[in-house]
Coordinates of C-alpha atoms in Angstrom, one line a residue:
Chain V
M1 CA 20.4 -23.8 -31.0
S2 CA 17.8 -21.2 -30.8
G3 CA 15.4 -24.3 -30.6
Y4 CA 17.4 -26.2 -28.3
I5 CA 17.1 -23.0 -25.7
I6 CA 13.3 -22.9 -26.5
Q7 CA 12.4 -26.5 -25.6
R8 CA 14.9 -26.6 -22.9
C9 CA 12.7 -24.2 -21.1
L10 CA 9.8 -24.9 -21.6
Q11 CA 10.9 -28.4 -20.1
A12 CA 11.8 -26.2 -16.7
V13 CA 8.3 -24.9 -17.3
V14 CA 6.2 -28.3 -17.8
V15 CA 9.1 -29.8 -14.6
M16 CA 7.6 -27.1 -12.5
F17 CA 4.2 -27.7 -13.3
A18 CA 4.2 -30.9 -13.0
M19 CA 6.1 -30.5 -9.2
S20 CA 3.7 -28.0 -8.8
V21 CA 0.9 -30.4 -8.6
I22 CA 3.3 -33.0 -6.5
V23 CA 4.0 -30.9 -3.8
F24 CA 0.6 -29.2 -3.1
V25 CA -1.4 -32.9 -3.6
G26 CA 1.7 -35.1 -1.4
V27 CA 1.0 -31.8 0.9
Y28 CA -2.5 -31.7 0.8
A29 CA -2.4 -35.6 2.3
I30 CA -0.9 -35.1 5.4
G31 CA -2.6 -34.6 8.4
N32 CA -5.4 -32.0 9.0
P33 CA -4.4 -29.0 9.2
M34 CA -7.2 -27.8 10.8
D35 CA -7.1 -30.3 14.2
V36 CA -3.6 -27.5 14.6
L37 CA -5.7 -24.5 13.8
I38 CA -9.0 -24.6 15.3
P39 CA -9.1 -25.6 18.8
L40 CA -10.7 -28.3 19.8
D41 CA -13.5 -26.9 22.1
A42 CA -14.7 -24.2 19.1
P43 CA -17.7 -23.8 18.4
Q44 CA -19.0 -25.0 15.5
D45 CA -20.3 -21.8 13.4
V46 CA -16.4 -20.6 14.3
R47 CA -14.9 -23.6 12.8
A48 CA -16.8 -23.2 10.0
L49 CA -15.4 -19.5 9.4
I50 CA -12.2 -21.2 9.7
I51 CA -12.8 -23.5 7.5
A52 CA -14.0 -20.9 4.8
R53 CA -11.2 -18.6 5.5
F54 CA -8.6 -20.8 4.3
G55 CA -10.7 -21.9 1.9
L56 CA -10.5 -25.9 3.4
D57 CA -13.6 -26.2 2.6
L58 CA -13.7 -26.3 -1.4
P59 CA -12.9 -29.1 -3.3
L60 CA -8.8 -30.1 -3.6
W61 CA -8.7 -28.9 -7.1
K62 CA -9.7 -25.9 -7.1
Q63 CA -7.8 -25.1 -4.0
Y64 CA -5.0 -25.9 -6.5
L65 CA -6.3 -22.9 -9.0
V66 CA -6.1 -20.4 -6.0
F67 CA -3.1 -21.4 -4.8
L68 CA -1.3 -21.3 -8.7
G69 CA -3.3 -17.6 -8.8
N70 CA -2.1 -16.6 -5.4
V71 CA 1.5 -17.7 -6.9
A72 CA 1.3 -16.0 -10.1
Q73 CA 0.9 -13.0 -8.1
G74 CA 3.9 -13.8 -5.8
D75 CA 0.9 -14.5 -2.9
F76 CA 2.1 -17.8 -1.4
G77 CA -0.7 -17.4 1.4
R78 CA -0.5 -17.2 5.6
S79 CA 1.7 -19.2 7.5
F80 CA -0.7 -21.0 9.6
V81 CA 1.5 -21.0 12.9
Y82 CA 3.0 -17.2 12.5
A83 CA -0.1 -15.9 10.7
I84 CA 1.9 -13.8 7.8
P85 CA 2.5 -14.0 4.7
V86 CA 4.9 -17.4 4.0
L87 CA 6.7 -15.5 1.6
D88 CA 7.8 -12.9 4.0
L89 CA 8.8 -15.5 6.6
I90 CA 10.8 -17.1 3.7
V91 CA 13.0 -14.1 2.4
S92 CA 13.5 -13.0 5.6
R93 CA 14.8 -16.4 6.8
L94 CA 17.3 -16.5 4.1
P95 CA 19.7 -14.4 4.8
A96 CA 21.0 -16.4 8.0
T97 CA 20.8 -20.0 5.3
L98 CA 22.8 -18.0 2.4
E99 CA 25.5 -16.6 5.0
L100 CA 25.1 -20.4 6.6
T101 CA 25.9 -22.4 3.2
L102 CA 28.7 -19.8 2.0
A103 CA 30.3 -19.5 4.7
A104 CA 30.9 -24.2 4.5
V105 CA 31.4 -23.8 0.3
I106 CA 33.8 -21.3 0.2
G107 CA 36.3 -22.9 3.3
A108 CA 34.8 -26.7 2.7
A109 CA 36.9 -25.1 -0.8
A110 CA 39.9 -23.3 -0.5
I111 CA 40.6 -26.0 2.2
G112 CA 39.7 -28.6 0.6
V113 CA 41.1 -28.4 -3.3
P114 CA 45.1 -27.8 -1.6
L115 CA 45.0 -31.1 0.0
G116 CA 43.3 -33.0 -2.0
I117 CA 46.1 -31.4 -5.2
W118 CA 48.3 -32.4 -2.5
A119 CA 46.8 -35.7 -1.9
G120 CA 46.6 -36.6 -5.7
Y121 CA 50.6 -35.2 -6.6
R122 CA 51.5 -37.2 -3.8
P123 CA 49.7 -40.0 -3.6
D124 CA 51.7 -42.7 -1.9
A125 CA 52.3 -40.1 0.8
L126 CA 51.8 -40.8 4.5
S127 CA 49.9 -38.4 4.8
S128 CA 48.5 -38.1 1.7
K129 CA 46.7 -41.2 2.9
T130 CA 45.5 -39.5 6.5
I131 CA 43.7 -37.0 3.8
M132 CA 41.9 -39.6 2.6
G133 CA 41.3 -41.4 5.0
V134 CA 39.9 -37.9 6.3
S135 CA 37.4 -37.3 4.0
I136 CA 36.5 -40.8 4.2
L137 CA 35.1 -40.3 7.3
G138 CA 34.3 -36.6 6.1
F139 CA 32.1 -38.6 3.3
S140 CA 31.0 -41.4 5.8
V141 CA 29.8 -39.7 9.0
P142 CA 26.6 -38.4 9.6
T143 CA 26.4 -34.0 9.6
F144 CA 24.2 -34.6 12.8
W145 CA 26.8 -36.9 15.3
V146 CA 29.9 -33.8 13.6
G147 CA 27.4 -31.0 15.0
L148 CA 26.4 -33.3 18.4
I149 CA 30.7 -33.7 19.0
L150 CA 31.0 -30.5 17.6
I151 CA 29.0 -29.0 20.3
L152 CA 30.2 -31.3 22.5
T153 CA 33.5 -30.5 22.3
F154 CA 33.6 -26.8 22.1
A155 CA 30.5 -25.6 24.3
V156 CA 29.7 -27.8 26.6
W157 CA 33.5 -29.1 27.9
L158 CA 35.2 -26.8 26.4
G159 CA 33.2 -24.1 26.5
W160 CA 34.8 -21.9 24.3
L161 CA 31.8 -21.6 21.6
P162 CA 27.6 -20.9 22.0
A163 CA 25.9 -23.7 21.3
G164 CA 23.5 -22.3 19.2
G165 CA 21.5 -19.8 17.7
R166 CA 23.1 -16.9 15.4
G167 CA 23.7 -14.6 18.2
P168 CA 23.6 -10.5 17.2
V169 CA 23.4 -8.9 13.5
D170 CA 24.0 -6.2 11.7
V171 CA 22.4 -5.3 9.4
V172 CA 24.2 -4.1 6.2
L173 CA 23.0 -2.7 3.3
G174 CA 19.1 -4.2 4.3
V175 CA 20.6 -7.2 5.5
E176 CA 21.1 -8.7 8.6
W177 CA 24.8 -10.5 8.9
S178 CA 26.5 -12.3 11.7
I179 CA 29.9 -11.8 10.0
F180 CA 30.6 -8.3 11.5
S181 CA 31.4 -8.7 15.0
L182 CA 33.6 -11.8 16.6
E183 CA 30.5 -11.9 18.7
G184 CA 28.3 -13.1 15.4
L185 CA 31.4 -15.2 14.3
S186 CA 31.9 -16.9 17.3
H187 CA 28.0 -18.7 16.6
L188 CA 28.4 -19.3 13.4
L189 CA 31.6 -20.7 13.5
L190 CA 30.3 -24.9 14.2
P191 CA 27.1 -24.7 12.2
A192 CA 29.4 -23.8 9.4
V193 CA 32.3 -26.6 9.7
N194 CA 29.5 -28.8 10.8
L195 CA 28.1 -27.6 7.5
A196 CA 31.3 -27.6 5.4
L197 CA 33.3 -31.1 6.2
F198 CA 30.7 -33.0 3.6
K199 CA 32.0 -30.9 1.2
L200 CA 35.8 -30.6 2.6
A201 CA 35.8 -34.2 1.8
M202 CA 34.1 -34.6 -2.4
M203 CA 36.2 -31.3 -2.9
I204 CA 39.3 -33.7 -1.4
R205 CA 38.5 -36.1 -3.9
L206 CA 37.5 -34.2 -6.6
A207 CA 41.2 -32.4 -7.1
R208 CA 42.8 -35.3 -6.0
A209 CA 41.3 -37.3 -8.5
G210 CA 41.4 -34.5 -11.2
T211 CA 45.3 -34.3 -10.0
R212 CA 46.0 -37.7 -10.5
E213 CA 44.4 -37.9 -14.3
V214 CA 46.2 -34.5 -15.0
M215 CA 50.2 -35.6 -13.1
L216 CA 50.3 -38.5 -16.2
T217 CA 49.1 -36.5 -18.9
D218 CA 52.0 -35.2 -21.4
T219 CA 51.3 -31.8 -20.2
I220 CA 52.7 -32.7 -17.4
K221 CA 55.6 -34.6 -19.0
F222 CA 56.7 -32.4 -20.9
A223 CA 56.2 -28.6 -18.5
R224 CA 59.0 -31.3 -16.0
A225 CA 60.9 -31.9 -19.1
A226 CA 61.1 -28.2 -20.1
G227 CA 62.6 -28.0 -16.5
L228 CA 59.4 -25.9 -15.2
S229 CA 60.1 -26.2 -11.2
E230 CA 57.2 -29.1 -9.8
G231 CA 55.8 -25.7 -7.9
T232 CA 54.8 -24.1 -11.1
I233 CA 53.4 -27.3 -12.1
V234 CA 51.2 -27.4 -10.1
R235 CA 50.2 -23.9 -9.7
H236 CA 49.7 -23.3 -13.2
H237 CA 49.1 -26.3 -14.8
V238 CA 47.5 -28.9 -12.7
L239 CA 45.6 -26.2 -10.5
K240 CA 44.4 -25.3 -14.2
L241 CA 43.5 -28.7 -15.5
I242 CA 41.7 -29.2 -12.6
A243 CA 39.5 -26.1 -12.2
V244 CA 36.7 -27.1 -14.5
P245 CA 34.8 -29.8 -12.9
I246 CA 35.8 -28.4 -9.3
V247 CA 34.0 -24.9 -10.8
T248 CA 31.5 -26.7 -11.7
V249 CA 30.9 -29.3 -8.9
F250 CA 31.3 -26.3 -6.7
G251 CA 28.5 -23.9 -8.4
L252 CA 25.5 -27.8 -8.1
E253 CA 26.8 -27.7 -4.4
L254 CA 25.9 -24.1 -3.7
G255 CA 22.7 -26.1 -4.1
S256 CA 23.0 -28.9 -2.2
T257 CA 24.1 -27.5 0.4
L258 CA 21.3 -25.5 1.0
A259 CA 19.2 -28.6 1.7
F260 CA 22.4 -29.9 4.0
A261 CA 21.6 -26.7 5.8
V262 CA 18.2 -28.6 7.1
V263 CA 19.9 -30.4 9.7
T264 CA 22.4 -28.6 11.2
E265 CA 20.4 -25.6 11.3
T266 CA 18.1 -27.6 13.2
I267 CA 21.1 -28.7 15.9
F268 CA 22.0 -25.4 15.8
S269 CA 19.3 -23.9 16.1
W270 CA 20.3 -21.4 13.5
P271 CA 17.2 -19.8 12.7
G272 CA 17.4 -20.1 8.7
V273 CA 15.4 -21.6 5.7
G274 CA 15.7 -24.8 6.9
K275 CA 14.7 -24.8 10.7
L276 CA 12.1 -23.9 9.5
I277 CA 10.6 -26.4 7.1
I278 CA 11.6 -29.0 9.7
D279 CA 9.9 -26.9 12.9
S280 CA 6.7 -26.6 9.5
I281 CA 6.5 -30.0 9.4
T282 CA 5.9 -31.1 12.6
S283 CA 3.0 -28.7 13.6
L284 CA 2.2 -28.7 9.6
D285 CA 2.2 -25.6 8.3
R286 CA 1.1 -26.4 5.2
P287 CA 1.4 -22.8 3.2
V288 CA 4.9 -23.2 4.3
M289 CA 5.9 -26.4 3.3
V290 CA 3.9 -25.7 -0.1
A291 CA 5.7 -22.3 -0.8
Y292 CA 9.7 -24.0 0.7
L293 CA 9.1 -26.8 -1.9
I294 CA 8.6 -24.7 -4.6
L295 CA 10.9 -22.7 -4.7
V296 CA 13.8 -25.0 -3.7
A297 CA 12.1 -27.1 -6.9
L298 CA 12.5 -24.1 -8.8
L299 CA 15.9 -23.3 -7.5
F300 CA 17.3 -26.4 -8.6
V301 CA 15.8 -26.9 -12.3
T302 CA 16.7 -23.0 -12.8
I303 CA 20.6 -24.3 -11.4
N304 CA 19.4 -27.3 -14.1
L305 CA 18.7 -25.5 -16.6
L306 CA 21.9 -22.9 -16.4
I307 CA 24.1 -25.8 -17.0
D308 CA 22.8 -27.3 -20.1
L309 CA 22.5 -24.0 -21.5
A310 CA 25.9 -23.5 -20.8
Y311 CA 27.5 -27.1 -22.1
A312 CA 25.2 -26.0 -24.5
V313 CA 26.6 -22.6 -25.1
L314 CA 30.2 -24.3 -25.4
D315 CA 30.2 -27.8 -27.1
P316 CA 27.1 -27.1 -29.5
R317 CA 27.3 -30.4 -30.4
V318 CA 25.0 -31.8 -26.8
A319 CA 22.2 -28.9 -28.8
R320 CA 23.0 -31.2 -31.8
S321 CA 22.6 -34.9 -30.5
R322 CA 19.3 -33.1 -27.8
A323 CA 17.1 -31.4 -30.8
A324 CA 17.1 -33.7 -32.5
Chain U
M1 CA 50.3 -65.6 -5.1
S2 CA 49.3 -68.8 -6.8
E3 CA 46.5 -67.7 -9.6
A4 CA 43.3 -67.9 -8.6
A5 CA 40.8 -69.5 -11.5
T6 CA 37.3 -67.5 -11.0
P7 CA 36.2 -64.2 -11.1
L8 CA 35.9 -64.1 -7.9
G9 CA 38.7 -65.9 -7.0
R10 CA 40.7 -63.3 -8.3
F11 CA 38.7 -60.3 -6.3
W12 CA 39.6 -61.9 -2.9
A13 CA 42.8 -62.0 -4.1
D14 CA 43.3 -58.7 -4.9
F15 CA 40.9 -57.4 -1.5
K16 CA 43.2 -59.1 0.4
D17 CA 46.1 -57.1 -0.6
S18 CA 44.8 -54.3 0.7
P19 CA 44.4 -55.3 5.0
V20 CA 42.2 -51.6 5.8
A21 CA 39.8 -53.0 3.9
V22 CA 39.6 -56.6 5.7
V23 CA 39.4 -55.3 8.5
A24 CA 36.1 -53.2 7.8
L25 CA 35.3 -56.4 6.3
V26 CA 35.6 -58.3 9.4
V27 CA 33.8 -55.1 11.5
V28 CA 30.7 -55.4 9.1
V29 CA 30.1 -59.0 9.0
A30 CA 31.2 -58.7 13.2
I31 CA 28.7 -56.0 14.0
V32 CA 26.0 -58.1 11.5
V33 CA 26.1 -60.9 13.6
L34 CA 26.3 -58.8 16.9
A35 CA 22.8 -57.2 15.7
I36 CA 21.3 -59.9 14.5
G37 CA 22.1 -61.7 18.2
A38 CA 20.8 -58.7 19.7
P39 CA 18.1 -60.6 21.4
W40 CA 20.1 -63.3 23.0
I41 CA 23.6 -62.2 23.8
S42 CA 21.9 -57.9 25.1
P43 CA 22.1 -58.8 28.9
Q44 CA 18.6 -56.7 29.0
N45 CA 15.5 -56.1 26.9
P46 CA 15.2 -53.2 26.7
Y47 CA 12.4 -52.4 25.5
D48 CA 10.6 -54.7 27.6
L49 CA 9.3 -51.9 30.2
G50 CA 8.7 -54.0 32.8
G51 CA 12.6 -54.5 33.7
L52 CA 13.3 -51.3 33.6
S53 CA 14.0 -49.4 36.3
L54 CA 13.9 -44.9 36.4
L55 CA 16.4 -45.7 39.6
D56 CA 18.7 -46.6 36.8
A57 CA 17.7 -44.2 34.9
R58 CA 20.2 -42.1 33.0
R59 CA 23.8 -43.5 35.1
P60 CA 27.4 -43.7 33.6
P61 CA 29.0 -45.7 32.2
G62 CA 29.7 -49.1 34.4
H63 CA 26.8 -48.6 37.2
I64 CA 25.5 -51.9 38.4
G65 CA 21.8 -51.7 38.1
T66 CA 18.7 -53.0 39.9
G67 CA 19.6 -55.0 38.2
G68 CA 22.6 -56.0 39.5
Y69 CA 24.8 -56.5 36.6
V70 CA 26.8 -53.6 34.9
H71 CA 25.7 -51.5 32.8
W72 CA 28.6 -51.3 31.0
L73 CA 27.7 -48.3 28.2
G74 CA 26.0 -46.3 31.1
T75 CA 22.1 -46.4 31.0
D76 CA 19.4 -43.9 29.2
A77 CA 16.8 -41.3 30.7
Q78 CA 14.5 -44.3 31.0
G79 CA 17.1 -47.1 32.8
R80 CA 17.3 -48.9 29.5
D81 CA 20.6 -50.3 29.1
L82 CA 22.9 -48.5 26.4
L83 CA 24.8 -51.5 25.5
S84 CA 21.0 -53.6 24.9
A85 CA 19.4 -50.7 23.5
I86 CA 22.4 -50.4 20.7
L87 CA 22.6 -53.9 19.6
Y88 CA 18.4 -53.6 18.7
G89 CA 18.7 -50.3 17.6
L90 CA 21.7 -51.3 15.4
L91 CA 19.6 -54.1 14.1
I92 CA 16.7 -52.3 12.8
S93 CA 19.9 -49.1 11.4
V94 CA 20.9 -52.7 9.4
Q95 CA 17.9 -53.6 8.5
I96 CA 16.2 -51.0 7.1
G97 CA 20.4 -50.2 5.1
F98 CA 20.0 -53.7 3.3
M99 CA 16.3 -53.2 1.8
A100 CA 16.5 -50.0 1.3
G101 CA 19.6 -50.6 -0.3
C102 CA 17.7 -54.3 -2.2
V103 CA 14.7 -52.7 -2.7
A104 CA 16.5 -49.3 -4.7
L105 CA 18.6 -51.9 -7.1
A106 CA 16.2 -54.2 -7.8
V107 CA 14.2 -50.9 -9.3
G108 CA 16.8 -48.4 -10.0
A109 CA 18.8 -51.6 -12.3
S110 CA 15.9 -52.7 -14.2
L111 CA 14.7 -49.2 -14.8
G112 CA 18.1 -48.1 -16.4
V113 CA 19.1 -51.4 -18.0
I114 CA 15.4 -51.0 -19.8
A115 CA 16.2 -47.7 -20.7
A116 CA 19.3 -49.1 -22.9
Y117 CA 17.5 -51.5 -23.7
A118 CA 14.7 -50.1 -25.3
G119 CA 16.5 -47.0 -26.5
G120 CA 13.9 -44.3 -28.0
L121 CA 10.4 -42.3 -26.0
I122 CA 11.5 -45.5 -23.2
E123 CA 14.6 -44.0 -22.6
T124 CA 14.0 -40.6 -22.9
L125 CA 11.1 -40.7 -20.7
I126 CA 13.5 -42.3 -18.1
M127 CA 16.3 -41.7 -18.5
R128 CA 14.9 -37.4 -18.2
I129 CA 13.8 -38.1 -14.8
V130 CA 16.6 -40.9 -13.4
D131 CA 18.4 -37.2 -14.3
L132 CA 16.0 -34.9 -12.9
Q133 CA 15.8 -37.0 -9.9
L134 CA 19.2 -36.7 -9.2
S135 CA 19.8 -32.8 -9.4
F136 CA 17.8 -33.4 -6.2
P137 CA 19.6 -33.4 -2.4
A138 CA 18.6 -37.5 -1.9
I139 CA 18.8 -35.9 1.8
L140 CA 15.6 -33.4 1.2
L141 CA 13.3 -35.7 -1.3
A142 CA 13.0 -38.4 1.2
L143 CA 12.4 -36.3 3.7
V144 CA 9.8 -34.5 2.3
L145 CA 8.2 -37.9 1.2
V146 CA 8.3 -39.5 5.1
A147 CA 6.9 -35.8 5.4
L148 CA 4.2 -37.1 3.2
L149 CA 4.3 -40.9 4.3
G150 CA 4.1 -40.3 8.0
Q151 CA 6.1 -43.1 10.0
G152 CA 6.7 -46.5 9.6
K153 CA 9.3 -49.2 8.4
A154 CA 7.4 -49.9 5.4
Q155 CA 7.0 -45.8 4.8
L156 CA 10.8 -45.4 5.0
V157 CA 12.0 -47.9 3.1
T158 CA 10.2 -46.6 0.7
A159 CA 10.9 -43.1 1.1
L160 CA 15.0 -44.4 0.9
V161 CA 14.3 -46.4 -1.9
A162 CA 12.8 -43.4 -3.6
A163 CA 15.3 -40.7 -2.9
Q164 CA 18.0 -43.5 -3.8
Y165 CA 17.3 -45.4 -6.8
A166 CA 17.7 -42.8 -9.0
Y167 CA 21.6 -43.5 -8.7
F168 CA 21.1 -47.2 -9.3
A169 CA 19.9 -46.3 -12.7
R170 CA 22.3 -44.2 -13.8
T171 CA 24.8 -46.5 -13.2
A172 CA 23.2 -48.9 -14.5
Y173 CA 21.9 -48.0 -17.6
G174 CA 25.9 -46.7 -17.8
A175 CA 26.7 -50.2 -18.1
A176 CA 24.3 -51.6 -20.3
T177 CA 25.1 -48.8 -23.2
T178 CA 28.1 -50.4 -23.3
E179 CA 26.8 -53.6 -22.8
R180 CA 24.7 -53.9 -25.1
R181 CA 25.9 -53.2 -28.1
K182 CA 28.2 -56.2 -27.5
D183 CA 27.1 -59.4 -30.1
Y184 CA 26.4 -61.8 -27.1
I185 CA 23.2 -59.3 -27.0
E186 CA 23.0 -59.7 -30.3
A187 CA 23.2 -63.5 -30.6
A188 CA 21.3 -63.4 -27.7
T189 CA 17.7 -61.2 -30.0
A190 CA 18.5 -63.1 -32.6
T191 CA 17.3 -66.0 -31.0
P192 CA 13.7 -67.0 -29.9
L193 CA 14.5 -66.0 -26.4
S194 CA 11.5 -63.3 -25.2
R195 CA 12.8 -60.2 -24.5
T196 CA 12.2 -59.3 -20.0
R197 CA 14.7 -62.7 -20.4
V198 CA 17.4 -61.1 -23.1
I199 CA 17.7 -58.1 -20.2
F200 CA 17.2 -59.4 -17.0
R201 CA 19.0 -62.6 -17.3
H202 CA 21.6 -61.8 -20.4
L203 CA 22.6 -57.8 -20.4
L204 CA 21.3 -57.9 -16.7
P205 CA 24.1 -59.7 -14.8
N206 CA 26.9 -57.9 -17.3
C207 CA 26.2 -54.5 -15.3
M208 CA 26.7 -56.1 -11.5
P209 CA 30.2 -55.4 -11.6
P210 CA 29.5 -51.3 -11.1
L211 CA 25.8 -52.1 -9.4
I212 CA 27.7 -53.5 -6.4
V213 CA 29.8 -50.9 -6.1
V214 CA 27.0 -48.7 -5.7
A215 CA 24.6 -50.9 -3.6
T216 CA 27.4 -50.6 -1.3
V217 CA 27.8 -46.9 -0.9
Q218 CA 23.5 -46.7 -0.6
I219 CA 23.7 -48.7 2.6
A220 CA 25.5 -46.8 4.0
N221 CA 23.2 -44.5 2.8
S222 CA 20.9 -45.4 3.5
I223 CA 21.0 -46.3 7.3
S224 CA 23.1 -43.0 7.6
L225 CA 19.8 -40.7 5.9
E226 CA 18.1 -43.2 8.1
A227 CA 19.9 -42.0 11.6
T228 CA 19.7 -38.3 9.7
L229 CA 15.6 -38.9 9.6
S230 CA 14.8 -40.1 12.8
F231 CA 17.3 -38.0 14.8
L232 CA 15.1 -35.3 13.3
G233 CA 11.7 -36.7 15.1
L234 CA 10.3 -37.8 11.0
G235 CA 11.9 -41.5 11.1
L236 CA 10.4 -44.1 12.7
P237 CA 8.1 -44.3 14.8
V238 CA 8.8 -44.5 19.1
T239 CA 8.0 -48.8 19.3
E240 CA 11.1 -48.6 16.7
P241 CA 13.9 -47.2 18.0
S242 CA 16.8 -46.5 15.6
L243 CA 20.6 -45.9 16.4
G244 CA 19.0 -41.9 15.2
M245 CA 16.5 -42.0 17.9
L246 CA 18.8 -42.7 20.9
I247 CA 21.2 -39.6 19.5
S248 CA 18.1 -38.1 19.7
N249 CA 16.6 -38.9 22.5
G250 CA 20.6 -38.7 24.0
F251 CA 21.3 -35.1 23.0
V252 CA 19.1 -33.2 25.4
Y253 CA 21.2 -34.4 28.4
M254 CA 23.8 -34.1 26.2
M255 CA 24.4 -30.1 27.6
S256 CA 24.7 -31.4 31.4
G257 CA 28.0 -33.6 30.7
R258 CA 25.9 -36.7 29.8
Y259 CA 26.9 -37.2 26.5
W260 CA 27.2 -41.7 26.9
I261 CA 23.6 -41.6 25.6
S262 CA 23.7 -40.0 22.8
V263 CA 27.7 -40.6 21.8
Y264 CA 28.1 -44.5 22.0
P265 CA 24.3 -45.1 19.9
G266 CA 26.7 -42.0 17.4
I267 CA 29.8 -44.7 17.4
A268 CA 28.0 -47.5 17.3
L269 CA 26.5 -46.7 14.1
I270 CA 29.6 -44.8 12.9
V271 CA 31.7 -47.7 12.8
L272 CA 29.1 -49.5 10.6
I273 CA 29.0 -47.0 7.9
V274 CA 32.6 -46.5 7.5
A275 CA 33.8 -50.0 7.9
I276 CA 31.0 -50.1 4.5
N277 CA 32.3 -47.6 3.1
L278 CA 35.6 -49.0 3.4
V279 CA 34.7 -52.1 2.1
G280 CA 32.8 -50.3 -0.6
D281 CA 36.2 -48.2 -1.5
Q282 CA 38.2 -51.0 -1.8
I283 CA 36.2 -52.2 -4.2
R284 CA 35.6 -49.6 -7.0
D285 CA 39.4 -49.1 -6.9
Q286 CA 39.7 -52.9 -8.3
L287 CA 36.6 -52.7 -10.9
N288 CA 38.0 -49.8 -11.6
P289 CA 40.1 -50.5 -15.1
R290 CA 41.7 -47.1 -15.2
L291 CA 43.7 -47.9 -11.7
R292 CA 44.6 -50.9 -12.4
R293 CA 47.8 -51.5 -12.6

């Protein structure tokens, strides 16, 4: 068991190293940051000074080693555009993204699971077919398009909600929140709905598929034979039996929602990490791109590691078969 | 219903039972035909700058332009007929989606089948990479790759393939691990046929059904991803205006109520994607042994 854990952790470290090399080399390959940083009419000596200051005159492998050494000390360099440490920049944008992501995922689960259970419980009812039809829409329609329609409907035509931006924030426990004021909530609502739709469709499908399978099992037949009411069966048996995959996916989806937030944040000008990365791609802000990608890779490698370890703890066969 | 003789005939007989899927299939075929025929049927060549007049810019649907014909869906900021722009855009979107889907199918399925057949170190290596990639959201991967590779059709297709081949590899691997234990593979291995031939002529064709489902869904996904990337300004260059770019161009005018520049290309995009997904859904249900009546 401990052998498996050590092996798995080592693997994660190797993957992170590989990712850091790929990201660093890949990002180095795009554009020439000097064109962005240095005005065209700058004199030669100023040019050389700036190049030396950012270490752009060193060979690539040396730049990578310098970078790695700095990262080990928590220093991802300074943003070319904002001229502040990259890590500070990303951390300052993180609360906005986390708030948006959490609002979307929690909302999707709270609405999607009951709808999915209903659709699986009565697969042939008209309401169930409607729910499934809508869920196909949620899966198919690109996030950015839904965002546009939400803005067009609620901001441009009806004028009920703001079209973008985060609005005022309150500082609670040292973090900025928009959920504590009505104005803030009104800014959060559209992007959160936009981000949630895909997850909602997914939750509906998961809950429906689970329910359909569970409804055919002997457990449910027995519960019915025992005279339990249908409501009790759904609440106590179906929900419990479908909970494990749903909770797993819920955890996994938190990560990928961060990725989708890139699109939503851009459309709604939500000042989160996703908008930051798009902006830094367009302005060739290399340190920000590298740091963002490495942090995202770290996030996903960690999530995977934790899932694998959790499975190994829950089912010792996994560890035995893989360690062999 | 008469008993159809071939598996394909049986498949079609089942498929016909779902009116939604049949309508969806008709829509997909119609859109593809319209897109391919765009140069002949669209009222205007939207990228011939000489044919455009700024007098026609941002006109609402139904406007009769300087060209003397009706702009049924209005015009964009350059005075382009939107209907024509949409038809040309559909062609680009369909091309990209289809190319990316097919290449990803070829690459992914080969890797998956090879991993399942070879076993050992090759299997571990390929499937570890695939699993790692599957845990990483496709859109983020495509975004990064497009940013790294630069703009252009080939670059975009490469990014989409790299972001999606893993789904095919997983599916092919799953199907191939069950198939390869069957007697016909063992029999084929015992003959002097080369390994390549056994893998690609015997094993791979028998793994096709689930791969077709994935391919349908992934073509829709490619189209959607391409539109998203183009919307973010990272997809195709301005000279290849796909639907995503049309939508993106209209976004600025949407705030002032000129909805049509974004909305109509978007509707075309969604009808296409939803129709492909509906067809894919039906195929999936038909191939799922657990739902077989």
